[in-house]
Coordinates of N, CA and C in Angstrom, one line a residue:
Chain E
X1 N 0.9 -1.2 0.0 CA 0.0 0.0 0.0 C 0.9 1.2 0.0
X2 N 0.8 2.0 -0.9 CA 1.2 3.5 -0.8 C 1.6 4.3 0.5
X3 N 2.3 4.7 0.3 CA 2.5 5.8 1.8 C 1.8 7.2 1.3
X4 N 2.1 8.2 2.3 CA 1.4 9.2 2.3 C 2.0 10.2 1.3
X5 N 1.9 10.9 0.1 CA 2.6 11.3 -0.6 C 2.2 13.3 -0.5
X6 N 3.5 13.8 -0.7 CA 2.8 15.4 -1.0 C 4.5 15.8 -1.6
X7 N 3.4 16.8 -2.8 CA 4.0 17.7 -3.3 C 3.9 19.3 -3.5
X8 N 4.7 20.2 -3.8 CA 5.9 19.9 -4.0 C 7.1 19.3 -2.9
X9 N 8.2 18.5 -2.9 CA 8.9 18.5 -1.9 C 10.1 19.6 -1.3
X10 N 10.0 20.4 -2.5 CA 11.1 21.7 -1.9 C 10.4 23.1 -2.5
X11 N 10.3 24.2 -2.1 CA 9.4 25.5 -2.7 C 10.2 26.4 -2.0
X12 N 10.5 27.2 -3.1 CA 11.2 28.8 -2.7 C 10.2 29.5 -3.2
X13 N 9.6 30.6 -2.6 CA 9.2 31.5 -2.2 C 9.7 33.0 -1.9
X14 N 9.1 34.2 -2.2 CA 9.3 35.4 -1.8 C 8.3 35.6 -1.1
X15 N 8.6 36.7 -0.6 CA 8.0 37.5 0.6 C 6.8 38.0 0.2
X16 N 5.1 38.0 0.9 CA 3.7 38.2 0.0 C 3.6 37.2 -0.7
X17 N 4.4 36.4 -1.6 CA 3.5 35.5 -2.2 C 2.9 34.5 -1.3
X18 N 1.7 34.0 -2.3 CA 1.2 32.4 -1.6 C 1.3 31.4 -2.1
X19 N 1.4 30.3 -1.0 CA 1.8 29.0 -1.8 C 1.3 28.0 -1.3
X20 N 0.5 26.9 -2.1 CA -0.6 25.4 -1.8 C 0.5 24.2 -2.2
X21 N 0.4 23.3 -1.1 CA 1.0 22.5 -1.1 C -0.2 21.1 -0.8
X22 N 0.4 20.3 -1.6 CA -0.3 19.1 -1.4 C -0.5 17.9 -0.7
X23 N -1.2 17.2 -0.6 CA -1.0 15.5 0.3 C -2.2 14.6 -0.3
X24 N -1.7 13.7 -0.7 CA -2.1 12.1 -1.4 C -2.1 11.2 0.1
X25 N -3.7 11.3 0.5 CA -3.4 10.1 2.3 C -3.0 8.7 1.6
X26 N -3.1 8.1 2.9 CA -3.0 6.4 2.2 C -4.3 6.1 1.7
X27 N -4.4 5.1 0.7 CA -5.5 4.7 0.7 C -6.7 3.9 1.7
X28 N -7.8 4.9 2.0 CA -8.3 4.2 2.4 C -8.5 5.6 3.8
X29 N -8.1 6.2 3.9 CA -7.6 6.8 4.9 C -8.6 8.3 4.5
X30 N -9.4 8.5 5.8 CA -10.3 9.4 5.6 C -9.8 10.8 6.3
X31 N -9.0 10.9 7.0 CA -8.4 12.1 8.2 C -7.1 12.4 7.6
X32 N -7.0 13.8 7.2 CA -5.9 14.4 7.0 C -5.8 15.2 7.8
X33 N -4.1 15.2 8.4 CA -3.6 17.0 9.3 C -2.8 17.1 8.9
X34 N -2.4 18.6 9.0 CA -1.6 19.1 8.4 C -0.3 19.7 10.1
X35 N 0.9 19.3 9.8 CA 1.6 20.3 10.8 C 3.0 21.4 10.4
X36 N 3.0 22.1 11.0 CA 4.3 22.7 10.8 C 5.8 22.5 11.4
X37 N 6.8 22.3 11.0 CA 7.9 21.8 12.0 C 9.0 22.8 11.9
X38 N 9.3 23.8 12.7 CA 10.4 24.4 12.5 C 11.6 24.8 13.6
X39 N 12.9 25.2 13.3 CA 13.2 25.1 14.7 C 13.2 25.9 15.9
X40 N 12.5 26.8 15.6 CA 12.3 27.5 17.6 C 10.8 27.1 17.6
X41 N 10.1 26.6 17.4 CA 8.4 26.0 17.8 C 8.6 24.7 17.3
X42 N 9.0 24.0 16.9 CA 9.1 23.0 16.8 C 8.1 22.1 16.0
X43 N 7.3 21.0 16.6 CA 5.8 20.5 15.7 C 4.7 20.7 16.2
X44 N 3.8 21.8 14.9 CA 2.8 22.6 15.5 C 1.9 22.0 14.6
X45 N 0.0 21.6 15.2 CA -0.5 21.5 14.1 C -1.4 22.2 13.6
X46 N -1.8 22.2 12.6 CA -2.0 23.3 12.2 C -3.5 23.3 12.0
X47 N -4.4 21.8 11.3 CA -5.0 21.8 10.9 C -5.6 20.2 10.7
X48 N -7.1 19.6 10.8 CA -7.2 18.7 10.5 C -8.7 18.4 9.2
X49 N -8.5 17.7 8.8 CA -10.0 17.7 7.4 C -10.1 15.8 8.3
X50 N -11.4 15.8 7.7 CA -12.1 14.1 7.7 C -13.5 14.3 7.0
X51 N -13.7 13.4 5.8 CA -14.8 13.7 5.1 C -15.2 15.2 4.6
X52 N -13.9 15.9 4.3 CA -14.1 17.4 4.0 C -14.4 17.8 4.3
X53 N -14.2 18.2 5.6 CA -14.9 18.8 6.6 C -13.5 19.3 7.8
X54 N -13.6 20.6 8.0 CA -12.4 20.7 9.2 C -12.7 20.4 10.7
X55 N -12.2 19.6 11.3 CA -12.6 18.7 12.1 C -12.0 20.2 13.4
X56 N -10.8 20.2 13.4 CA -9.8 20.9 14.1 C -8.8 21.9 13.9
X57 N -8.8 22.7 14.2 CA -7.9 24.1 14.1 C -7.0 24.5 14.9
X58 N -5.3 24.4 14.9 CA -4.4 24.7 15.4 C -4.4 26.4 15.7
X59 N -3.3 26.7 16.5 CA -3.1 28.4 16.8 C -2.5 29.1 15.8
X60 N -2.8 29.4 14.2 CA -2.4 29.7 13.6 C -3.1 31.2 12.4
X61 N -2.4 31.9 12.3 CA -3.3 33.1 11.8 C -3.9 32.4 10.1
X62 N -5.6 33.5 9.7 CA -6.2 32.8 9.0 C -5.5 33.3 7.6
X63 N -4.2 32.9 7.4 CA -3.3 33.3 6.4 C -3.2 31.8 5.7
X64 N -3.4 30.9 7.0 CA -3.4 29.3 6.8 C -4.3 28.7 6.4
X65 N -4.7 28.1 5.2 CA -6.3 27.3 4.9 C -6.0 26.2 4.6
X66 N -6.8 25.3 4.7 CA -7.0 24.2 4.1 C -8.3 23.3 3.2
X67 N -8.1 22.6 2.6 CA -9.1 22.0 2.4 C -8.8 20.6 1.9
X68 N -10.3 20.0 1.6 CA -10.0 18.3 1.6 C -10.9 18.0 0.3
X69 N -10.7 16.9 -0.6 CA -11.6 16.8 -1.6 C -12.2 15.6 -1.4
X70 N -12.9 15.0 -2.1 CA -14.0 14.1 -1.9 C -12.8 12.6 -1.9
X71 N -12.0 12.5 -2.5 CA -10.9 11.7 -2.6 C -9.9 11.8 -1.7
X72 N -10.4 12.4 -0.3 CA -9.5 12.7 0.7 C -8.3 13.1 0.4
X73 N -7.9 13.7 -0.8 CA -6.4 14.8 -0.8 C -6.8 16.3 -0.3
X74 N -5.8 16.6 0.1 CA -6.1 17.4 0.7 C -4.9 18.5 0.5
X75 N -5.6 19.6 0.5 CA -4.2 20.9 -0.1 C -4.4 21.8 1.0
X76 N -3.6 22.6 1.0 CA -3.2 23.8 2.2 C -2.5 25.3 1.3
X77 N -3.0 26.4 1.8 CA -2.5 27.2 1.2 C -2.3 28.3 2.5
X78 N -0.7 28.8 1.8 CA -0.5 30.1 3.0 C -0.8 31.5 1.8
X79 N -1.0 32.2 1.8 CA -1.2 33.8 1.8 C -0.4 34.7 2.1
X80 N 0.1 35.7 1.8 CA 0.9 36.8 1.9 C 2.5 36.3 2.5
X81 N 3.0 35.3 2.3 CA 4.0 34.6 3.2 C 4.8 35.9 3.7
X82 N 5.6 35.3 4.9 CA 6.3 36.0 5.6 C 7.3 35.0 6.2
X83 N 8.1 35.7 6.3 CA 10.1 35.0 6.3 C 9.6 33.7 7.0
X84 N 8.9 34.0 8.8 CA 8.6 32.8 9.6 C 7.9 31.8 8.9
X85 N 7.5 31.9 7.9 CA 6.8 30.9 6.8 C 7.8 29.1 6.6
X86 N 9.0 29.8 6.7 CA 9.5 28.7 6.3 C 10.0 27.5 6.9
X87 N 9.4 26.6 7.1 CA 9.6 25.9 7.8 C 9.2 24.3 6.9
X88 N 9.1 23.0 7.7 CA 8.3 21.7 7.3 C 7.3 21.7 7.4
X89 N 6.9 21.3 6.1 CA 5.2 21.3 6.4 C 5.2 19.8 5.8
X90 N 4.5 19.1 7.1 CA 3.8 17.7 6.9 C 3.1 17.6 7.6
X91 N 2.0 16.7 6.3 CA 0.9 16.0 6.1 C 0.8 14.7 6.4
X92 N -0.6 14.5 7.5 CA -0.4 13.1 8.0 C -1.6 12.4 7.5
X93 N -2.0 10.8 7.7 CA -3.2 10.8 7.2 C -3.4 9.5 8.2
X94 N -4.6 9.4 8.4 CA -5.3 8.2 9.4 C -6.3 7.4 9.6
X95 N -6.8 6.5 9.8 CA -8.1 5.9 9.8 C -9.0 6.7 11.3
X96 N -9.9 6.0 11.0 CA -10.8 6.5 11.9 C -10.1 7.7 13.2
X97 N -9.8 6.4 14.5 CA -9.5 6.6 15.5 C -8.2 5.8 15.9
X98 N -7.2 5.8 15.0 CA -5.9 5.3 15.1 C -4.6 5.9 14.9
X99 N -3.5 5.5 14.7 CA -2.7 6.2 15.1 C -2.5 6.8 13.4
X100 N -1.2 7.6 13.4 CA -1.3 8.7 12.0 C -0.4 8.7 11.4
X101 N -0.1 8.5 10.2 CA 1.2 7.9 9.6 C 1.4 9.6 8.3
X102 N 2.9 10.2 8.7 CA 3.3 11.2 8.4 C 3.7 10.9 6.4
X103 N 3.7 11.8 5.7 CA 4.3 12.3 4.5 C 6.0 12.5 4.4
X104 N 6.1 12.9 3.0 CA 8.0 12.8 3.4 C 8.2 14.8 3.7
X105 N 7.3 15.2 3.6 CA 7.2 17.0 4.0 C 7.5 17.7 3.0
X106 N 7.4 18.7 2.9 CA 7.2 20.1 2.0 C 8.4 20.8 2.5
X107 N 9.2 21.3 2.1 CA 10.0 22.5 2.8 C 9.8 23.1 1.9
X108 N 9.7 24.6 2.9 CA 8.8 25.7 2.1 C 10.3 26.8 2.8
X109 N 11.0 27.7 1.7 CA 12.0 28.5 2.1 C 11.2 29.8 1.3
X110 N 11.1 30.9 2.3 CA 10.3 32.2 2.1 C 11.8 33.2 2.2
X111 N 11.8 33.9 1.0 CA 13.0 34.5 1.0 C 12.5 36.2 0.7
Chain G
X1 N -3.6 23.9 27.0 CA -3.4 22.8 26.5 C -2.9 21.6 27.6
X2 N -2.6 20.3 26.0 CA -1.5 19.7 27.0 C -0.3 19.7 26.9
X3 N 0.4 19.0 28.3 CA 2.1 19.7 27.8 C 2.7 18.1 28.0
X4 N 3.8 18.2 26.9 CA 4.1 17.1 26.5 C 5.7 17.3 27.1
X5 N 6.3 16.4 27.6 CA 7.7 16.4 28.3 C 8.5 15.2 27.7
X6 N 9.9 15.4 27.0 CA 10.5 14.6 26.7 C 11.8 14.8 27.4
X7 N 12.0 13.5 27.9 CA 13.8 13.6 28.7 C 14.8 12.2 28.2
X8 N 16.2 12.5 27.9 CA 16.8 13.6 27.9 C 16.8 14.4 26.7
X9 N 16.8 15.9 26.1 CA 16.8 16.5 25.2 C 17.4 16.1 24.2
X10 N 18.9 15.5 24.6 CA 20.2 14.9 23.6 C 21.1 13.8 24.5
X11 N 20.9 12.9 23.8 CA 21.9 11.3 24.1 C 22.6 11.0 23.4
X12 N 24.3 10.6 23.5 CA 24.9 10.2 22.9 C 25.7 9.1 23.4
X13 N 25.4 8.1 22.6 CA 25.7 6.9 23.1 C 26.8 5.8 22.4
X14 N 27.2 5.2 22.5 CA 28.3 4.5 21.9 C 27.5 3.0 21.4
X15 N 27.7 2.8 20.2 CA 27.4 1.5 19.5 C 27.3 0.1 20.1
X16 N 26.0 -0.2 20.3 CA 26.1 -1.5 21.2 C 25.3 -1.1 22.9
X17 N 25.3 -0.1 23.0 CA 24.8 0.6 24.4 C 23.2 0.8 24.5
X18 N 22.0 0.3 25.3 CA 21.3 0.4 25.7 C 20.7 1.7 26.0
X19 N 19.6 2.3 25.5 CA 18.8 3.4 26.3 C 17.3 3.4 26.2
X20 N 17.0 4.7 27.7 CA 16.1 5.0 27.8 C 15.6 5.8 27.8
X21 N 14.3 6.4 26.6 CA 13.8 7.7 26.9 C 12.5 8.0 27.2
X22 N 12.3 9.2 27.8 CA 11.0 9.0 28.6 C 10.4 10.0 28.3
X23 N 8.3 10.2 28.0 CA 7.9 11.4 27.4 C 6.6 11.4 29.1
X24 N 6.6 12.7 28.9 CA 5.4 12.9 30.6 C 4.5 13.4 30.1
X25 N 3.1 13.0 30.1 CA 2.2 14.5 29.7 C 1.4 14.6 30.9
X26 N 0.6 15.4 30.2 CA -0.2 15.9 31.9 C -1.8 16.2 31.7
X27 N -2.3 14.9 31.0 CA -3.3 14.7 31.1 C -4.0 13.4 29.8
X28 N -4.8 13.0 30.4 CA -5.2 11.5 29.4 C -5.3 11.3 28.4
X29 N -5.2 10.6 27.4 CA -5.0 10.9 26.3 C -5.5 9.5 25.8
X30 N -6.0 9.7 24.0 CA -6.2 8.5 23.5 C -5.9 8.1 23.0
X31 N -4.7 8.7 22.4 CA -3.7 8.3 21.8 C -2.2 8.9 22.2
X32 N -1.2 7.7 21.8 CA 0.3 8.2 22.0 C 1.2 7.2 20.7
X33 N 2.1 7.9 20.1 CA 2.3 7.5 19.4 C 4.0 8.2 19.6
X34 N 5.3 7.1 19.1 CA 6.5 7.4 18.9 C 7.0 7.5 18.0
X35 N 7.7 8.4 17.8 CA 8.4 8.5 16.0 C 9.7 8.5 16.2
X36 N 10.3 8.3 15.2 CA 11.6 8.5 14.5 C 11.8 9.5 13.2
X37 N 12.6 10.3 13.4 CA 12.5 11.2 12.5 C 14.2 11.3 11.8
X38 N 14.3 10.8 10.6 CA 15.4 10.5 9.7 C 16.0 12.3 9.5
X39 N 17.1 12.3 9.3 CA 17.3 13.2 8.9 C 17.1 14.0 7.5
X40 N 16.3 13.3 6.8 CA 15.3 13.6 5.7 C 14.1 14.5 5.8
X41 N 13.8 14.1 7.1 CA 12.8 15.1 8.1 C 11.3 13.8 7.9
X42 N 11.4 13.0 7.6 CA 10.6 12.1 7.1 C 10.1 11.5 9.3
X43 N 8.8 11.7 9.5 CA 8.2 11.1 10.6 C 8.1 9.6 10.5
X44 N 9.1 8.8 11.0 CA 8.8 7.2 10.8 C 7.9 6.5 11.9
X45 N 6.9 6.0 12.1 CA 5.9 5.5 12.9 C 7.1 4.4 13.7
X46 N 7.2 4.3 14.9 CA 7.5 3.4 15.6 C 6.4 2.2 16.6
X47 N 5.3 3.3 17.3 CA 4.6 3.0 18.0 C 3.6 3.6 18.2
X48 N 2.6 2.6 18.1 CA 1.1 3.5 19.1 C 1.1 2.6 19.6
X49 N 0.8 3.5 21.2 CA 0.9 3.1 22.2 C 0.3 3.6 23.3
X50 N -0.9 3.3 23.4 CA -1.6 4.2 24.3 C -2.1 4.2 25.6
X51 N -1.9 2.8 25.9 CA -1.2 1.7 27.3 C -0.7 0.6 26.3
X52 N 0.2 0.0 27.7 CA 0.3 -1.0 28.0 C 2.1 -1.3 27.0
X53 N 2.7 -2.8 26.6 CA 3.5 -2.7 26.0 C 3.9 -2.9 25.0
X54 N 4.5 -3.2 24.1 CA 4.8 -3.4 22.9 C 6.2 -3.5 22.4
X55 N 6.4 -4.6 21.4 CA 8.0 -4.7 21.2 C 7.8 -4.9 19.7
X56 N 8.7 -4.5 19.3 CA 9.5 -4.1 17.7 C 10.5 -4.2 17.5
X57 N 11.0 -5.8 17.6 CA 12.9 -6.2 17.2 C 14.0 -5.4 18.8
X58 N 14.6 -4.4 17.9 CA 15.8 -4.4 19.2 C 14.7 -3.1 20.0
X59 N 13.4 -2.9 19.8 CA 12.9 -1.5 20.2 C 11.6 -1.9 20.9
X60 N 11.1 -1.5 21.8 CA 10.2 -1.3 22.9 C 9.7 -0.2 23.4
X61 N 8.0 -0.4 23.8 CA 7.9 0.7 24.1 C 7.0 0.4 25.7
X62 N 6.7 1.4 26.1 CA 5.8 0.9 27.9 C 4.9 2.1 28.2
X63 N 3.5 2.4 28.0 CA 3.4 3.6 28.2 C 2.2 3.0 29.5
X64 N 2.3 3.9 30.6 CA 1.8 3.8 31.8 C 0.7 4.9 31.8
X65 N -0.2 4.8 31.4 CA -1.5 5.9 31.1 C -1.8 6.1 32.9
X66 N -2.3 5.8 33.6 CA -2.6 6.2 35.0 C -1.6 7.1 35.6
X67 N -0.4 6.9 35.3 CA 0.7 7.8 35.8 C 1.3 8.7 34.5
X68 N 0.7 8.5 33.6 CA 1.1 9.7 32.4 C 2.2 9.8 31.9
X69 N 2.8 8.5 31.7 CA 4.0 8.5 31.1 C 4.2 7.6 30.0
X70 N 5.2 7.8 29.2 CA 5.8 6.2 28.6 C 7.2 6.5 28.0
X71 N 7.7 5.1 28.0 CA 8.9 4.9 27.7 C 9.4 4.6 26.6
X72 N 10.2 4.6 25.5 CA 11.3 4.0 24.8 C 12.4 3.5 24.6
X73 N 12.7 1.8 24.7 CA 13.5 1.4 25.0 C 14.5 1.0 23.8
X74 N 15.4 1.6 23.7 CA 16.4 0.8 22.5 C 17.4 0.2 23.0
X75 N 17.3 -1.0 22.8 CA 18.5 -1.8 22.8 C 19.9 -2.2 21.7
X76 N 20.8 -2.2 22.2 CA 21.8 -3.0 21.1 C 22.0 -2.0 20.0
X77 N 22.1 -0.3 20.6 CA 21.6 0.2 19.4 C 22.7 0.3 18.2
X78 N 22.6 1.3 17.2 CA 23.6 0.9 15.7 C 23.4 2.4 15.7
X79 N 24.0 3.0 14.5 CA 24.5 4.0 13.8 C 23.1 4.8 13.6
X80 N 22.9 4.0 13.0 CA 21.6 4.2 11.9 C 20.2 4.4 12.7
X81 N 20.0 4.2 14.2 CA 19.1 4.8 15.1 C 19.3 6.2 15.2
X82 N 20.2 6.8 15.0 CA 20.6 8.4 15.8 C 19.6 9.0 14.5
X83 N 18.9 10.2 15.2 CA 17.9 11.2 14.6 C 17.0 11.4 16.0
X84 N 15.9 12.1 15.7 CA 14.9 12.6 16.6 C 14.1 12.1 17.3
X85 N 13.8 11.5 18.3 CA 12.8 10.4 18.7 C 11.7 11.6 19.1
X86 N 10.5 11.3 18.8 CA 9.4 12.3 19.4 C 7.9 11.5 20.2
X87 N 7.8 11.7 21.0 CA 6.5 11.6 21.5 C 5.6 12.4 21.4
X88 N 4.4 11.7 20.3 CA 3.2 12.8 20.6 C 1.9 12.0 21.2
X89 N 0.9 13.1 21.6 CA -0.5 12.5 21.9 C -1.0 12.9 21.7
X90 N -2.8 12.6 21.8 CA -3.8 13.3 21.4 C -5.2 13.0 22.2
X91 N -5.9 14.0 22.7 CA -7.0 14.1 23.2 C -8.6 13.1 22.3
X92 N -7.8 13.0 21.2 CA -9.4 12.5 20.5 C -10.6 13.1 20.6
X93 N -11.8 13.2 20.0 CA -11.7 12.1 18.9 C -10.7 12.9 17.4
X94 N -10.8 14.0 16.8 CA -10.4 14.9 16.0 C -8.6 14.7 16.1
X95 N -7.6 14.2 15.0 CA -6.7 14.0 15.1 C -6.0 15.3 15.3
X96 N -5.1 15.4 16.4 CA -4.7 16.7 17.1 C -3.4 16.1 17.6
X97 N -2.3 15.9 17.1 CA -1.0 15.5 17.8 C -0.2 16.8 18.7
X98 N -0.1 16.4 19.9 CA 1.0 17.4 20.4 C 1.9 16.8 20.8
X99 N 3.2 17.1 20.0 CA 4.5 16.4 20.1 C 5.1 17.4 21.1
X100 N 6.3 16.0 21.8 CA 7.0 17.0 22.9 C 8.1 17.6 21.8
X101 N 8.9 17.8 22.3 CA 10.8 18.6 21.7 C 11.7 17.8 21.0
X102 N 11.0 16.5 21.7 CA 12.2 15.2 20.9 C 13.2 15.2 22.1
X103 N 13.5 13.9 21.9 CA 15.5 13.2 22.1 C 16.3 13.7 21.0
X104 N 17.2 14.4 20.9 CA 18.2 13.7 20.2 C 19.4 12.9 20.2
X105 N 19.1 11.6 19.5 CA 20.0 10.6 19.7 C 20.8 10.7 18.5
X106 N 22.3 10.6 19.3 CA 23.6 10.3 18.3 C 24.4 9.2 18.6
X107 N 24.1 8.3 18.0 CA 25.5 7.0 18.1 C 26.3 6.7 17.4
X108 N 27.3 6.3 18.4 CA 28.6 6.6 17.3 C 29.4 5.3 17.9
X109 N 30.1 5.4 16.5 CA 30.6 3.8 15.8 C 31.7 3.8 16.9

């Protein structure tokens, strides 16, 4: 079975732009989250979809969106980026009520 | 929130050497889960573990839900263990991981 896939895997960025990053769950797999990993906050999450629907919402300004398609992929988009932008972004995906198997991440460099 | 405690921050240990590392949190949870994190940045699933125990080859894990803790135990370790060990949990039902800071483990040949 497939692992969790997202693209792109590396994105440069300027400052203001926005930028949507992707995630392919496993099959089968209805719950996507999204988190942030960088190094002075460490892993933050940001965001969860199930049945396209946002289940949960991290501490994050609404610069952050997400959404989920009927095929449970799910995309994320930031808005007006700013330097602190840059960080890992990974996508996890999960069955119901079990545990959550992570993506190989996004790094997103805001220059 | 809840607050997630991982000890020690950074281990370095010599090839062949035994450890233990330990995550606290401070309040119940319905899930707990341990990772490994490659220096690719890739989250490798080790364990869910939400009581009770569980073994995986030279790796173990023990999580003690009444007293809010659990353990990871590597044995016999190798090279190729060193990276980030993390402990996260989650309140349920809505998947919501809060990871502690991580171990970082370095072993050397």
């Amino acid at each position: 079975k497939a692992g969790v896939t997202q693209t792109p895997r590396y994105l440069i960025k300027t400052r203001g732009q926005q930028v949507t990053l992707s995630c392919s769950p496993i099959s089968g797999h209805r719950s996507v989250s999204w988190y942030q990993q960088t190094p002075g906050q460490g892993l933050q999450f940001l965001f969860e979809y199930f049945s396209e629907t946002q289940r949960n919402k991290g501490n994050f300004p609404g610069r952050f969106s997400g959404r989920q398609f009927s095929n449970s992929r799910s995309e994320m988009n930031v808005s007006t980026l700013e330097l602190g932008d840059s960080a890992l972004y990974l996508c996890a995906s999960s069955l119901s009520l079990t545990d959550q198997y992570f993506g190989p991440g996004t790094r997103l460099l805001v220059l | 929130g809840i607050q997630v405690e991982q000890s020690p921050p950074d281990l370095i240990l010599q090839e062949g050497a035994n450890s233990t590392l330990r995550c606290n949190f401070s309040d119940s949870v319905n899930n707990l889960q341990w990772f490994h994190q490659n220096p690719w940045g890739q989250l490798i699933n080790l364990f869910y573990i939400p009581s009770g125990t569980k073994q995986n080859g030279r790796l173990s894990a023990t999580t003690v839900a009444t007293e809010r803790y659990s353990l990871l135990y590597i044995s016999s370790s190798q090279t190729t263990d060193s990276g980030v060990y993390f402990c996260a949990v989650d309140l349920g039902p809505a998947r919501q991981l809060t990871f502690g800071s991580g171990t970082q483990l370095t072993v050397l040949p």
